[in-house]
Short mmCIF file of C-alpha atoms in Angstrom, two decimals:
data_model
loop_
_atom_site.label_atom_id
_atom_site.label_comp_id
_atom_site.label_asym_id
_atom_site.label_seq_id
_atom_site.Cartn_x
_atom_site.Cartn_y
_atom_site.Cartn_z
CA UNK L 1 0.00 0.00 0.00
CA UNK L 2 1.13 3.70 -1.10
CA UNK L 3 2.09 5.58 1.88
CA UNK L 4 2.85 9.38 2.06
CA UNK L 5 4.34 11.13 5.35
CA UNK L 6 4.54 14.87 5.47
CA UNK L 7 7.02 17.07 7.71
CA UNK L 8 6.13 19.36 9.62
CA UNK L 9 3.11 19.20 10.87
CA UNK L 10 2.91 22.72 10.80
CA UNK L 11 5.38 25.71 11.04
CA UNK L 12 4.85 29.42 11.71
CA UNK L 13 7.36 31.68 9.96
CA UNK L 14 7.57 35.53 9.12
CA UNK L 15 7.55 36.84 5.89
CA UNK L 16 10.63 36.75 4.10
CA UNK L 17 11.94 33.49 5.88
CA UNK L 18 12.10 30.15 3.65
CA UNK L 19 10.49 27.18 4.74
CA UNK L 20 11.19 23.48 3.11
CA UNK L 21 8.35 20.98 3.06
CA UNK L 22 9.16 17.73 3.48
CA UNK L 23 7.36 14.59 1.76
CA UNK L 24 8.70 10.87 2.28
CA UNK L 25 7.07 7.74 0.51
CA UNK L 26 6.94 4.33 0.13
CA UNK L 27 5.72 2.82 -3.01
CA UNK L 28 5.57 -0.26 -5.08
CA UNK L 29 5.79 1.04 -8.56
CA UNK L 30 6.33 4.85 -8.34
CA UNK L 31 5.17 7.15 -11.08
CA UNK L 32 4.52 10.83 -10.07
CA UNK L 33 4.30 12.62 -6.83
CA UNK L 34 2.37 15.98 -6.84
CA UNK L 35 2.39 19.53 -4.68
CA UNK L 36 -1.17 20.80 -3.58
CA UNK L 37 -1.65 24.00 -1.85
CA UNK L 38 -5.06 24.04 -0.05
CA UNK L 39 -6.13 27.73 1.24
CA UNK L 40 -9.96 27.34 2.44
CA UNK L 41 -11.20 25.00 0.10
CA UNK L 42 -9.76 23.39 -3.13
CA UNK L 43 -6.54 22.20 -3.32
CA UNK L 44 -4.82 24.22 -6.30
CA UNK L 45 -1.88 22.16 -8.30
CA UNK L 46 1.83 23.08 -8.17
CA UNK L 47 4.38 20.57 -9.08
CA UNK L 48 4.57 17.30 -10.69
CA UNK L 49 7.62 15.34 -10.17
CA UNK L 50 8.52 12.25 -12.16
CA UNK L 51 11.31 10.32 -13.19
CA UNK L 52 12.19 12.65 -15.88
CA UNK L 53 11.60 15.59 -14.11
CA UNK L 54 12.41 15.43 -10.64
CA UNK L 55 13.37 19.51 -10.05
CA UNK L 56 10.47 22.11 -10.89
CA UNK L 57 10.40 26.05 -10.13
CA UNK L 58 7.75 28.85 -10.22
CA UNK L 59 8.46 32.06 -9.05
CA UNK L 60 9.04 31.98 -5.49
CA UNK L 61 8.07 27.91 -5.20
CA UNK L 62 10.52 25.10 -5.94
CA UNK L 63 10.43 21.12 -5.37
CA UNK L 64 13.05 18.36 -6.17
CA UNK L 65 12.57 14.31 -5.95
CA UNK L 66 14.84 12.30 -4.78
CA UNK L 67 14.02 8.81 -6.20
CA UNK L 68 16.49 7.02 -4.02
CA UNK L 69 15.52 8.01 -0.65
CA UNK L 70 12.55 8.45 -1.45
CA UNK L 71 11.41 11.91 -0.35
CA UNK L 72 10.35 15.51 -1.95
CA UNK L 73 11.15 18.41 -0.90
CA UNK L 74 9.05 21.96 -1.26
CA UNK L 75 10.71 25.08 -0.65
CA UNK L 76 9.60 28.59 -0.30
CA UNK L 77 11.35 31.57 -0.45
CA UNK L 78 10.39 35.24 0.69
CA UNK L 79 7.28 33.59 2.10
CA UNK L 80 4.68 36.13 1.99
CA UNK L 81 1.38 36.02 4.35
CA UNK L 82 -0.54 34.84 1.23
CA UNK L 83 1.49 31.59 1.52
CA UNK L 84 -0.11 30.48 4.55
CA UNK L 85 -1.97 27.34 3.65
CA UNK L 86 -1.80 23.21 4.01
CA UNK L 87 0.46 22.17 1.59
CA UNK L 88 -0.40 18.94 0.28
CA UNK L 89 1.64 16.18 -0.99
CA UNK L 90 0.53 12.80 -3.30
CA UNK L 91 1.51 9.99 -5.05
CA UNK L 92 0.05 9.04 -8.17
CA UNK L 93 -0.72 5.72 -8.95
CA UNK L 94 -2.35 3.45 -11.37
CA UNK L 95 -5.82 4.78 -12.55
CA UNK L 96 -4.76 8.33 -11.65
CA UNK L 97 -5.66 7.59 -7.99
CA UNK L 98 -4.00 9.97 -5.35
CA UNK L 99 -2.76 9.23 -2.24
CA UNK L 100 -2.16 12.17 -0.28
CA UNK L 101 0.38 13.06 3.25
CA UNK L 102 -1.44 14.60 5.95
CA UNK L 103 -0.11 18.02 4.67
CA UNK L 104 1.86 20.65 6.40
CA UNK L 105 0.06 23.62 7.76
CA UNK L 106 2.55 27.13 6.77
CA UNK L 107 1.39 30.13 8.38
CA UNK L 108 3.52 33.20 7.06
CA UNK L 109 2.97 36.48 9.53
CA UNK L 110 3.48 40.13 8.76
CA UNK J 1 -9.63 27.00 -18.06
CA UNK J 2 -9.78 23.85 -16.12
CA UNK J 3 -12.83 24.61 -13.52
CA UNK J 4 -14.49 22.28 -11.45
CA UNK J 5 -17.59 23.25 -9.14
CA UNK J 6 -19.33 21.40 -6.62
CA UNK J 7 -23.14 22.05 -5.38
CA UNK J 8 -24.24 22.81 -3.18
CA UNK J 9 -21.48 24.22 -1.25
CA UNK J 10 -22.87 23.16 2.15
CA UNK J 11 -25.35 21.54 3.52
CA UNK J 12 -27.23 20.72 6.70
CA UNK J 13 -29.47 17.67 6.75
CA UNK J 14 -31.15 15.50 9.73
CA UNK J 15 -30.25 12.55 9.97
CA UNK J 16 -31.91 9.81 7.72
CA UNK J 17 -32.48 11.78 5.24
CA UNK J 18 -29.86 11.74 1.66
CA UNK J 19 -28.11 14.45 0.39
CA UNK J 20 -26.85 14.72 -3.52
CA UNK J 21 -23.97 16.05 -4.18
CA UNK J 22 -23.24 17.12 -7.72
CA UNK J 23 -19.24 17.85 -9.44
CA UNK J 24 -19.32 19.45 -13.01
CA UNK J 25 -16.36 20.15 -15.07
CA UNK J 26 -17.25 23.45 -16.84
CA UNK J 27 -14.89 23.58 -19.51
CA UNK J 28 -13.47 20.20 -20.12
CA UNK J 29 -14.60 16.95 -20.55
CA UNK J 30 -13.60 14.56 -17.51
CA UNK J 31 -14.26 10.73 -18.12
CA UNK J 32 -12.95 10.13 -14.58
CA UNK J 33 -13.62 12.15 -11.76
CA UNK J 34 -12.77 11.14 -7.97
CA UNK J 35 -14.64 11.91 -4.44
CA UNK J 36 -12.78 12.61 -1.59
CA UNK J 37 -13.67 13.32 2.17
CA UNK J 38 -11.82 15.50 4.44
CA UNK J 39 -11.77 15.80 8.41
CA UNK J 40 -11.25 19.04 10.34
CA UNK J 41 -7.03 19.01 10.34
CA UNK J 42 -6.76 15.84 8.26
CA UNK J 43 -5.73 15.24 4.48
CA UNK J 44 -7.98 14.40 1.71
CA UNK J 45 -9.10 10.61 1.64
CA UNK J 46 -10.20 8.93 -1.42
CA UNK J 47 -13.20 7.56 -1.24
CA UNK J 48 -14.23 6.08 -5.02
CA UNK J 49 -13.30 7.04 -8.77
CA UNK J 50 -16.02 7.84 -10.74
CA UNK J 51 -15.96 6.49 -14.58
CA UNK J 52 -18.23 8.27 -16.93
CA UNK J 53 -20.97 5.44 -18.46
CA UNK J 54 -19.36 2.62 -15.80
CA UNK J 55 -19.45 1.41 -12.45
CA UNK J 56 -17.88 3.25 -10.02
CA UNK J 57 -15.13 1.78 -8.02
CA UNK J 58 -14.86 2.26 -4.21
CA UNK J 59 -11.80 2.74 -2.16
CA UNK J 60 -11.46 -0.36 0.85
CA UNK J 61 -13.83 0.61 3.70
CA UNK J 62 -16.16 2.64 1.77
CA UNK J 63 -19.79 1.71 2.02
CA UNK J 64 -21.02 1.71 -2.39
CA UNK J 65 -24.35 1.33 -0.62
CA UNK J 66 -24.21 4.46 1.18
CA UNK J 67 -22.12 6.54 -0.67
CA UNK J 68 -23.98 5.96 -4.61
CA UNK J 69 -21.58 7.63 -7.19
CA UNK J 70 -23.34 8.30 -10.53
CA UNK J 71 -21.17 9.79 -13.49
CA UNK J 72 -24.22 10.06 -16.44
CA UNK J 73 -22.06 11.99 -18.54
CA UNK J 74 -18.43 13.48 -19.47
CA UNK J 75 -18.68 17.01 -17.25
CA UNK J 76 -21.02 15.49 -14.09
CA UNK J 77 -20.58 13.16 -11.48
CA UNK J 78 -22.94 12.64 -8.23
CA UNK J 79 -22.38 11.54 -4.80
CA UNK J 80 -25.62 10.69 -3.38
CA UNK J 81 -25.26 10.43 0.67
CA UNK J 82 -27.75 7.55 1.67
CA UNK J 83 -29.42 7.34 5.14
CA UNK J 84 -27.36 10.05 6.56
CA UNK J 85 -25.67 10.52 10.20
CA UNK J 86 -23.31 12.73 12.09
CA UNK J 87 -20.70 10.60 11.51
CA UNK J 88 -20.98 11.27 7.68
CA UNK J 89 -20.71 15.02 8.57
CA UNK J 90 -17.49 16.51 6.68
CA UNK J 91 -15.96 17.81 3.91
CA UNK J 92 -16.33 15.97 0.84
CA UNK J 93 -14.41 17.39 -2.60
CA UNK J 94 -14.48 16.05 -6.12
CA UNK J 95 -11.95 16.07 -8.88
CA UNK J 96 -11.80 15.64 -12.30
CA UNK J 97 -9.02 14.85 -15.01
CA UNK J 98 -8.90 16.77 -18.19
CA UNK J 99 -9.33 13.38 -20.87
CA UNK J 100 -6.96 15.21 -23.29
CA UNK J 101 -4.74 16.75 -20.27
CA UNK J 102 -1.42 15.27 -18.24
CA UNK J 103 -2.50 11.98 -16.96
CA UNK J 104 -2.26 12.73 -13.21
CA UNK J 105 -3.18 16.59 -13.61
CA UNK J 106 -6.34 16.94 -11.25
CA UNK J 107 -8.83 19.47 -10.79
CA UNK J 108 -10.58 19.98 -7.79
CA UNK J 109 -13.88 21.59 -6.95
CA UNK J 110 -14.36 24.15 -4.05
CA UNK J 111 -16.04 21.34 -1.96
CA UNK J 112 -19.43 20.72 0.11
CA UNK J 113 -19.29 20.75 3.26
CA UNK J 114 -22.43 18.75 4.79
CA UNK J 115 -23.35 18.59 8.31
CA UNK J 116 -26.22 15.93 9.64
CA UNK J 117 -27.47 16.85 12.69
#
């Protein structure tokens, strides 16, 4: 069974800091892992990492995948207050099922 | 582009009574679309995928019988709550994939968030 562990739970930072997501997994036959930010409602899509593409950046965002140790990591930089959300993490499987972490809760203040 | 929406966007029912919930992709066509629950604090749980024209298939531990998924056509998919009770109180979000899109590229919808009292 896919299994997806985010770290932290949650962090509180100020704005301008950076802040690094962690995501570790264990899966049988791996094929994507994906970045969700959830504000109050619908997760919104960020990264997809794969085997031949395991570093992605946007703006301020960035994620890499290490295949061998099996993790992902999401970093922010000059976190701003509108960064303050869950940030989700999944693995994509077979039938385009999701299994998501338990998310990290960010909170960026003024 | 890419918009899901979900209605309603909450609900409150009594208990025993069923509550439909419907997902629309407004400008794409999704042949699969997936239902998902959410606690207060927790992460998003699937609960069944939802294949336009078929059967939809239900995630270990989810009653089909309680939770009926119908998917009728390429942009709508409905998750009829059966018999409902506080415990089925939550959060409940759909996706959908874009057919001609990435294959794991998901869109969700706002979410419902349905309380049985």
């Amino acid at each position: 069974e896919d299994k997806v562990v985010q770290s932290p739970l949650s962090l509180v930072v100020h704005e301008g800091d950076t802040v690094t997501l962690n995501c570790s997994y264990e899966v049988t036959n791996f094929r994507s892992l994906l970045w969700y930010k959830q504000e109050k409602k619908a997760p919104t899509f960020l990264f997809m990492l794969t085997s031949s593409g395991i570093e992605k950046k946007s703006g301020r965002l960035s994620s890499i995948l290490d295949k061998k140790e099996l993790f992902s990591i999401l970093n922010i930089t000059a976190t701003q207050t509108g960064d303050s959300a869950i940030y989700l993490c999944a693995l994509g499987a077979a039938g385009n099922k999701l299994t998501f972490g338990g998310g990290t809760r960010v909170l960026v203040k003024p | 582009g890419a918009v899901v929406s979900q209605h309603p966007s909450w609900v409150i029912c009594k208990s025993g009574t069923s509550v439909k919930i419907e997902c629309r992709s407004l400008d794409f066509q999704a042949t699969t679309m997936f239902w998902y629950r959410q606690f207060p604090k927790q992460s998003l749980m699937l609960m069944a995928t939802s294949n336009e024209g078929s059967k939809a298939t239900y995630e270990q531990g989810v009653e089909k019988d309680k939770f009926l998924i119908n998917h009728a056509s390429l942009t709508l998919s409905t998750l009829t709550v059966t018999s409902a009770h506080p415990e089925d109180s939550s959060f409940y979000i759909c996706s959908a994939r874009d057919s001609t899109g990435a294959a794991y590229e998901q869109y969700f919808g706002p979410g419902t968030r349905l309380t049985v009292t």
